[in-house]
Short mmCIF file of C-alpha atoms and ligand atoms in Angstrom, two decimals:
data_model
loop_
_atom_site.label_atom_id
_atom_site.label_comp_id
_atom_site.label_asym_id
_atom_site.label_seq_id
_atom_site.Cartn_x
_atom_site.Cartn_y
_atom_site.Cartn_z
CA MET E 1 -20.49 -15.90 16.27
CA ASP E 2 -19.71 -12.10 14.83
CA ARG E 3 -21.86 -10.92 12.20
CA ILE E 4 -20.28 -10.06 8.51
CA ASP E 5 -18.98 -6.85 8.17
CA LEU E 6 -20.26 -6.09 4.54
CA LYS E 7 -17.29 -3.42 3.89
CA SER E 8 -15.55 -6.55 4.05
CA CYS E 9 -17.28 -7.74 1.36
CA PRO E 10 -16.70 -7.93 -2.46
CA PRO E 11 -19.65 -6.48 -4.06
CA ARG E 12 -20.59 -10.12 -5.36
CA ARG E 13 -20.27 -11.44 -2.11
CA ILE E 14 -23.12 -8.90 -1.18
CA GLU E 15 -25.21 -10.32 -4.17
CA GLN E 16 -24.67 -13.88 -2.90
CA LEU E 17 -25.33 -12.21 1.06
CA MET E 18 -28.70 -10.69 -0.25
CA VAL E 19 -30.02 -13.74 -2.37
CA THR E 20 -29.59 -15.96 0.49
CA LEU E 21 -32.17 -13.72 2.46
CA GLY E 22 -34.02 -14.28 -0.85
CA HIS E 23 -33.76 -10.61 -2.21
CA LYS E 24 -32.67 -10.17 -6.09
CA PRO E 25 -28.58 -9.87 -6.78
CA PHE E 26 -29.14 -6.51 -7.82
CA ARG E 27 -30.10 -5.37 -4.42
CA GLY E 28 -26.70 -6.26 -3.57
CA ARG E 29 -25.34 -4.15 -6.02
CA GLN E 30 -27.08 -1.41 -4.81
CA ILE E 31 -25.59 -1.64 -1.26
CA ALA E 32 -21.91 -2.35 -2.78
CA GLN E 33 -22.28 1.13 -4.30
CA TRP E 34 -23.90 2.86 -1.35
CA ILE E 35 -20.83 1.72 0.84
CA TYR E 36 -18.02 1.59 -1.72
CA ARG E 37 -18.78 4.62 -4.26
CA HIS E 38 -20.75 6.92 -1.40
CA GLY E 39 -19.25 5.76 1.37
CA VAL E 40 -22.57 5.52 3.39
CA ASN E 41 -22.01 4.23 6.71
CA ASP E 42 -25.37 3.88 7.91
CA VAL E 43 -28.17 1.83 6.18
CA GLN E 44 -30.98 3.97 6.60
CA MET E 45 -29.00 6.34 4.33
CA MET E 46 -29.42 3.99 1.60
CA THR E 47 -32.66 4.98 0.28
CA ASN E 48 -32.91 3.11 -2.72
CA LEU E 49 -33.99 -0.37 0.09
CA SER E 50 -37.42 -0.52 1.16
CA HIS E 51 -37.72 0.06 4.98
CA SER E 52 -38.23 -3.62 5.73
CA LEU E 53 -35.06 -4.57 3.86
CA GLN E 54 -33.05 -2.11 5.85
CA GLY E 55 -33.65 -3.49 8.81
CA LEU E 56 -33.02 -7.03 8.12
CA ILE E 57 -29.89 -5.64 6.67
CA SER E 58 -29.04 -3.90 10.02
CA GLU E 59 -30.43 -7.00 12.32
CA GLN E 60 -28.30 -9.55 10.23
CA PHE E 61 -24.86 -7.74 9.09
CA ASN E 62 -22.47 -5.49 10.68
CA LEU E 63 -21.62 -2.19 8.09
CA SER E 64 -18.36 -1.33 10.43
CA HIS E 65 -16.74 2.53 10.18
CA ILE E 66 -13.57 4.25 11.62
CA ALA E 67 -15.09 7.04 13.63
CA ALA E 68 -12.60 9.27 14.49
CA TYR E 69 -9.22 10.21 12.85
CA ASP E 70 -7.25 13.39 13.17
CA VAL E 71 -5.63 14.81 10.15
CA VAL E 72 -2.12 16.31 10.52
CA PRO E 73 -1.43 18.74 7.30
CA SER E 74 2.19 18.74 6.01
CA THR E 75 3.45 22.37 5.15
CA ASP E 76 3.87 20.29 1.28
CA GLY E 77 0.26 19.80 0.82
CA SER E 78 0.32 16.13 1.83
CA LYS E 79 -1.75 14.75 4.75
CA LYS E 80 -1.33 12.24 7.24
CA TYR E 81 -4.20 11.07 9.16
CA VAL E 82 -4.12 8.90 11.82
CA PHE E 83 -7.46 6.37 12.21
CA HIS E 84 -8.09 5.51 15.49
CA LEU E 85 -9.92 1.73 15.87
CA PRO E 86 -12.52 0.85 18.30
CA ASP E 87 -8.98 -1.49 19.85
CA GLY E 88 -8.14 1.60 21.41
CA LEU E 89 -4.76 1.14 18.73
CA SER E 90 -4.75 3.40 15.59
CA VAL E 91 -3.41 3.23 12.12
CA GLU E 92 -2.07 5.39 9.63
CA GLY E 93 -2.20 6.67 5.92
CA VAL E 94 -1.20 9.32 3.18
CA ALA E 95 -2.92 11.20 1.25
CA ILE E 96 -0.68 13.15 -1.33
CA PRO E 97 -2.03 15.63 -4.23
CA LEU E 98 -0.25 16.36 -6.76
CA GLU E 99 -1.55 18.51 -9.65
CA ASN E 100 -4.52 16.75 -10.79
CA LYS E 101 -4.25 13.59 -9.21
CA VAL E 102 -4.11 12.31 -5.68
CA THR E 103 -2.06 9.31 -4.06
CA PHE E 104 -3.54 7.66 -1.03
CA CYS E 105 -1.14 5.75 0.87
CA LEU E 106 -2.77 2.75 2.83
CA SER E 107 -1.44 0.84 5.44
CA THR E 108 -2.26 -3.06 6.03
CA GLN E 109 -0.94 -4.11 9.64
CA ILE E 110 -0.77 -2.18 12.55
CA GLY E 111 3.68 -2.08 13.00
CA CYS E 112 5.46 -4.71 11.08
CA PRO E 113 7.23 -7.86 11.82
CA LEU E 114 10.04 -7.93 9.40
CA GLY E 115 11.92 -5.07 11.39
CA CYS E 116 14.02 -3.57 8.79
CA THR E 117 16.42 -1.86 10.88
CA PHE E 118 15.89 1.68 9.00
CA CYS E 119 12.06 1.87 9.11
CA ALA E 120 9.49 3.14 12.40
CA THR E 121 7.26 0.99 11.33
CA GLY E 122 9.53 -2.17 11.79
CA ARG E 123 10.79 -0.33 15.41
CA MET E 124 7.44 -0.88 16.66
CA GLY E 125 7.48 -4.61 16.05
CA PHE E 126 3.63 -6.55 14.71
CA ILE E 127 1.00 -5.94 16.80
CA ARG E 128 -1.64 -6.94 14.58
CA ASN E 129 -3.74 -7.18 11.13
CA LEU E 130 -5.95 -5.13 9.81
CA ARG E 131 -9.10 -6.26 8.29
CA THR E 132 -10.43 -5.58 4.81
CA ALA E 133 -12.89 -3.28 6.36
CA GLU E 134 -9.99 -1.01 7.90
CA ILE E 135 -7.79 -0.91 4.59
CA VAL E 136 -11.25 -0.25 3.00
CA ASP E 137 -11.68 2.34 5.33
CA GLN E 138 -8.77 4.58 5.20
CA LEU E 139 -9.38 4.98 1.69
CA LEU E 140 -13.21 5.83 1.65
CA ILE E 141 -12.67 8.53 4.74
CA MET E 142 -9.17 10.21 2.94
CA LYS E 143 -11.50 10.03 -0.56
CA GLN E 144 -14.17 11.74 0.80
CA ARG E 145 -12.08 14.57 2.57
CA GLU E 146 -9.58 15.05 -0.35
CA ALA E 147 -11.80 14.50 -3.11
CA THR E 148 -11.48 17.65 -5.71
CA PRO E 149 -13.76 17.03 -8.86
CA PHE E 150 -12.78 14.36 -10.78
CA PRO E 151 -9.15 13.87 -9.47
CA ARG E 152 -7.25 10.95 -10.99
CA ILE E 153 -6.73 8.62 -7.72
CA ASN E 154 -3.27 5.97 -7.21
CA VAL E 155 -3.35 3.84 -4.32
CA VAL E 156 -0.09 2.27 -3.14
CA LEU E 157 -0.06 -0.08 -0.26
CA MET E 158 3.16 1.34 1.05
CA GLY E 159 2.31 2.51 4.24
CA MET E 160 2.31 0.38 7.97
CA GLY E 161 2.82 -3.37 7.25
CA GLU E 162 4.25 -6.08 5.12
CA PRO E 163 0.88 -6.34 2.80
CA LEU E 164 1.84 -10.07 1.78
CA LEU E 165 1.88 -11.37 5.12
CA ASN E 166 -1.88 -9.98 5.48
CA TYR E 167 -2.32 -11.55 1.83
CA ASP E 168 -6.14 -12.58 2.31
CA ALA E 169 -7.49 -9.08 3.82
CA VAL E 170 -5.62 -7.45 0.89
CA SER E 171 -6.42 -10.32 -1.57
CA GLU E 172 -10.30 -9.09 -0.45
CA PHE E 173 -9.38 -5.13 -0.53
CA LEU E 174 -8.22 -6.03 -4.23
CA ASN E 175 -11.24 -7.34 -4.89
CA ILE E 176 -13.25 -4.34 -3.88
CA ALA E 177 -10.91 -2.18 -5.20
CA LEU E 178 -11.18 -3.39 -9.12
CA ASP E 179 -15.08 -4.22 -9.07
CA GLN E 180 -17.21 -1.28 -10.56
CA ASN E 181 -19.64 -1.66 -7.77
CA GLY E 182 -17.03 -1.11 -5.10
CA LEU E 183 -14.36 1.32 -5.48
CA GLY E 184 -13.92 1.20 -9.26
CA LEU E 185 -10.28 1.56 -9.52
CA SER E 186 -8.17 0.69 -12.15
CA ALA E 187 -5.18 -2.01 -11.81
CA ARG E 188 -3.28 0.00 -13.41
CA ARG E 189 -2.96 2.51 -10.83
CA ILE E 190 -2.88 0.30 -7.54
CA THR E 191 0.73 -0.60 -6.15
CA LEU E 192 1.45 -3.38 -3.92
CA SER E 193 5.37 -2.72 -2.32
CA THR E 194 6.62 -5.92 -0.99
CA ALA E 195 9.73 -6.58 1.17
CA GLY E 196 10.07 -9.99 -0.39
CA VAL E 197 7.73 -12.58 1.21
CA ILE E 198 8.83 -15.15 -1.42
CA PRO E 199 6.09 -17.76 -1.81
CA SER E 200 3.12 -15.33 -1.28
CA LEU E 201 4.85 -12.96 -3.43
CA ILE E 202 4.58 -15.88 -5.97
CA ARG E 203 1.05 -16.13 -4.70
CA PHE E 204 0.54 -12.93 -5.60
CA SER E 205 2.04 -13.22 -9.26
CA GLN E 206 -0.14 -15.95 -10.07
CA GLU E 207 -3.78 -14.28 -8.86
CA TRP E 208 -2.76 -10.65 -8.75
CA PRO E 209 -0.37 -9.68 -11.97
CA GLN E 210 -2.07 -6.68 -13.11
CA ILE E 211 -1.32 -5.16 -9.85
CA GLN E 212 1.25 -2.65 -9.99
CA LEU E 213 4.69 -4.57 -7.84
CA ALA E 214 7.19 -2.74 -5.75
CA VAL E 215 9.66 -4.34 -4.40
CA SER E 216 11.69 -2.35 -1.58
CA LEU E 217 15.26 -4.10 -2.52
CA ASN E 218 17.47 -1.13 -0.63
CA ALA E 219 20.45 -3.10 -1.26
CA SER E 220 22.57 -4.32 -3.53
CA ASN E 221 24.13 -7.81 -2.25
CA GLN E 222 23.28 -9.98 -0.36
CA ALA E 223 25.08 -9.36 2.97
CA GLN E 224 24.13 -5.65 3.61
CA ARG E 225 20.49 -6.60 2.39
CA ALA E 226 20.95 -9.51 4.94
CA GLN E 227 21.93 -6.83 7.64
CA LEU E 228 19.38 -3.60 6.32
CA MET E 229 16.38 -6.71 5.94
CA PRO E 230 16.21 -9.51 8.49
CA LEU E 231 13.94 -11.39 5.63
CA SER E 232 16.23 -11.28 3.23
CA GLN E 233 18.10 -14.03 5.41
CA LYS E 234 15.41 -16.28 5.30
CA TYR E 235 15.05 -15.13 1.81
CA PRO E 236 17.96 -14.28 0.16
CA LEU E 237 18.53 -12.15 -3.45
CA SER E 238 19.55 -15.41 -4.79
CA GLU E 239 15.80 -16.56 -5.29
CA LEU E 240 13.75 -12.90 -4.83
CA LEU E 241 15.62 -12.14 -8.30
CA PRO E 242 14.63 -15.51 -10.45
CA VAL E 243 10.96 -14.80 -8.81
CA LEU E 244 10.98 -11.37 -10.35
CA LYS E 245 12.52 -12.23 -13.37
CA ASN E 246 9.75 -14.53 -14.13
CA TYR E 247 7.55 -12.42 -12.86
CA PRO E 248 4.03 -12.17 -15.45
CA LEU E 249 4.07 -8.54 -15.98
CA PRO E 250 1.36 -7.25 -18.03
CA ARG E 251 3.38 -5.61 -21.64
CA ARG E 252 4.67 -2.75 -21.28
CA ARG E 253 4.55 -2.85 -16.99
CA ARG E 254 8.02 -2.69 -15.32
CA ILE E 255 8.45 -3.90 -11.36
CA THR E 256 8.90 -0.99 -9.55
CA ILE E 257 12.48 -1.46 -7.13
CA GLU E 258 12.38 0.74 -4.10
CA TYR E 259 16.19 1.61 -2.70
CA VAL E 260 16.32 3.50 0.35
CA LEU E 261 19.63 5.50 0.29
CA ILE E 262 21.28 5.88 3.20
CA ASN E 263 24.46 7.50 3.87
CA GLU E 264 27.54 6.13 4.00
CA VAL E 265 25.51 2.44 4.09
CA ASN E 266 24.26 1.88 0.88
CA ASP E 267 25.17 4.77 -1.17
CA ARG E 268 28.20 4.12 -2.75
CA GLN E 269 29.26 4.31 -6.17
CA ASP E 270 30.29 0.83 -6.03
CA ASP E 271 26.41 0.20 -4.61
CA ALA E 272 24.83 1.87 -7.74
CA ARG E 273 27.24 -0.32 -10.01
CA GLN E 274 26.67 -3.53 -8.41
CA LEU E 275 22.65 -2.58 -8.71
CA VAL E 276 23.11 -2.35 -12.26
CA ARG E 277 24.51 -5.70 -12.50
CA LEU E 278 21.65 -7.01 -10.17
CA LEU E 279 18.84 -5.61 -12.16
CA GLY E 280 20.49 -6.35 -15.55
CA ASN E 281 17.90 -7.69 -17.73
CA LEU E 282 15.15 -7.44 -15.50
CA ARG E 283 11.90 -5.26 -16.12
CA SER E 284 12.23 -2.62 -13.69
CA LYS E 285 12.33 1.28 -13.17
CA VAL E 286 14.24 2.08 -10.01
CA ASN E 287 12.38 4.39 -7.33
CA LEU E 288 15.13 6.02 -5.15
CA ILE E 289 14.16 7.29 -1.89
CA PRO E 290 16.31 9.48 -0.01
CA PHE E 291 16.26 8.02 3.86
CA ASN E 292 13.69 9.94 5.99
CA PRO E 293 15.19 10.21 9.45
CA VAL E 294 13.69 8.41 12.24
CA ILE E 295 13.96 9.45 15.90
CA ASN E 296 16.47 8.05 17.71
CA MET E 297 17.56 6.09 14.61
CA PRO E 298 21.69 6.42 13.51
CA GLU E 299 21.23 6.44 10.09
CA GLN E 300 21.25 9.31 7.85
CA ARG E 301 20.09 11.16 4.45
CA PRO E 302 23.16 11.08 2.37
CA SER E 303 23.83 14.71 0.48
CA GLU E 304 21.94 15.67 -2.52
CA LYS E 305 25.00 15.47 -4.18
CA LYS E 306 25.28 11.75 -3.23
CA ILE E 307 21.98 11.32 -4.14
CA GLU E 308 21.63 12.86 -7.83
CA HIS E 309 25.30 10.89 -8.22
CA PHE E 310 23.70 7.31 -7.64
CA GLY E 311 20.95 8.12 -9.71
CA GLU E 312 23.43 9.47 -12.64
CA ILE E 313 25.22 6.10 -12.82
CA LEU E 314 22.28 3.90 -12.69
CA ARG E 315 21.12 6.56 -15.88
CA LYS E 316 23.83 6.25 -17.51
CA HIS E 317 23.64 1.74 -17.50
CA LYS E 318 19.86 2.00 -18.59
CA LEU E 319 18.13 2.00 -16.21
CA ALA E 320 14.92 3.95 -15.96
CA VAL E 321 15.15 5.99 -12.28
CA MET E 322 13.39 8.41 -10.18
CA ILE E 323 14.31 10.40 -7.06
CA ARG E 324 11.01 9.87 -4.98
CA ARG E 325 11.22 13.27 -3.08
CA SER E 326 9.85 12.87 0.41
CA ARG E 327 6.62 14.53 1.28
CA GLY E 328 5.42 14.61 4.30
CA ASP E 329 8.63 14.49 6.53
CA ASP E 330 7.95 16.84 8.66
CA VAL E 331 4.98 15.63 10.21
CA ALA E 332 6.45 11.74 10.07
CA ALA E 333 4.29 10.92 6.95
CA ALA E 334 7.06 10.01 4.61
CA CYS E 335 7.87 6.34 4.28
CA GLY E 336 9.32 4.56 6.41
CA GLN E 337 8.61 6.89 9.16
CA LEU E 338 4.48 5.77 9.94
CA GLY E 339 4.50 5.00 13.75
CA GLU E 340 7.36 7.27 14.87
CA MET E 341 4.94 10.25 16.56
CA VAL E 342 3.59 7.02 18.32
CA HIS E 343 6.03 4.99 19.48
CA GLY E 344 8.73 7.22 18.37
N1 SAH I 1 6.36 -3.76 3.98
C1 SAH I 1 6.47 -2.88 2.74
C2 SAH I 1 6.00 -1.83 2.56
C3 SAH I 1 5.96 -0.42 3.35
S1 SAH I 1 7.19 0.00 3.82
C4 SAH I 1 7.82 -2.50 2.28
O1 SAH I 1 8.53 -2.64 2.76
O2 SAH I 1 7.94 -2.48 0.68
C5 SAH I 1 7.31 1.13 1.97
C6 SAH I 1 8.72 1.27 1.40
O3 SAH I 1 9.14 2.69 2.85
C7 SAH I 1 9.53 1.05 1.26
O4 SAH I 1 10.32 0.74 0.18
C8 SAH I 1 10.83 0.67 2.44
O5 SAH I 1 12.03 0.59 2.09
C9 SAH I 1 10.31 2.31 2.79
N2 SAH I 1 11.34 2.73 3.55
C10 SAH I 1 11.37 2.47 5.19
N3 SAH I 1 12.19 3.31 5.94
C11 SAH I 1 12.17 4.55 5.27
C12 SAH I 1 13.22 5.49 5.68
N4 SAH I 1 13.64 5.20 6.97
N5 SAH I 1 13.18 5.88 5.01
C13 SAH I 1 12.77 6.18 3.46
N6 SAH I 1 12.25 5.20 3.00
C14 SAH I 1 11.61 4.69 3.65
FE1 SF4 I 2 7.99 -3.74 7.27
FE2 SF4 I 2 8.14 -2.23 4.95
FE3 SF4 I 2 9.14 -1.45 7.51
FE4 SF4 I 2 10.38 -3.42 6.32
S1 SF4 I 2 10.06 -1.76 5.30
S2 SF4 I 2 10.14 -2.91 8.86
S3 SF4 I 2 8.55 -4.55 5.52
S4 SF4 I 2 6.66 -1.53 7.12
#
């Protein structure tokens, strides 16, 4: 049997593992801090542990790490990281610094089975789920390379893949992320983006209501959405919207609605008006994402004027709107372009 990978274990689990080895729980917390706070990958460097305990840990457990990666800087300051995994596959993350904060965009799967027509990752098809340790390591590596003193860190699960289709690994990642002896992030600063896998979304709303939710809506009506996002044939808007309306949101929190604006597809004034009706009494804020071109895809980004106008219609009807200016699109690191270089 494979040895347990400590980097996939929340601090509490590491405490339990130490207890089963006849050690005190606080040893587990120390180990967790080395791994998650200090980014240490070598048990010998855990200097507050005795040599014999170091030996025991190396013998009993695995401490995986992604040893190889490339960094592709974009002219706008964001950086695409291409992580090379031991099985020869690669996966991408993006670091987006902005003033005194940095946003890390992490992948949860290699490829994606949901096949949205406008998305480079979707076009790759599904290759495999990432393990918790592989999600954690994307963050640890980017954090170590990017962190200027004390920046605020935001994490968005918006890279390759559908996080809710890799539920258990993502859930363990969140356990590690929120623990003070783990990554020590605050729930408000973590966003999970989903295409709307309803049963898993309901489970997620019960287990992780404190995590910021983003939903990729991308269409103003069911027929359009079913065409752009095949998943919507199985989980239609008529079922998705009630789930969002009943979402157990913490006070003062809203659901982020992502809407990729594609020229002549879903960018008409009528779409904006239908979207207003759909979102009517939902506590939401709309994130408009101008389509990022993907090699060999016919879709185009609407003109600046059309994008602005679309946003204006929503604002006029009291929706909170943000237009997500694409970052990193010169190195295919923008939304929906991940995977393009490798498989485009
Ligand atoms: N699978 C999840 C999370 C990853 S996709 C989801 O779909 O929500 C992250 C975001 O990128 C989604 O909102 C998606 O709609 C958007 N996106 C996909 N392809 C895009 C493209 N070509 N241009 C702009 N945004 C895109
Ligand atoms: Fe998968 Fe999200 Fe891309 Fe759709 S938009 S194919 S769900 S990664």
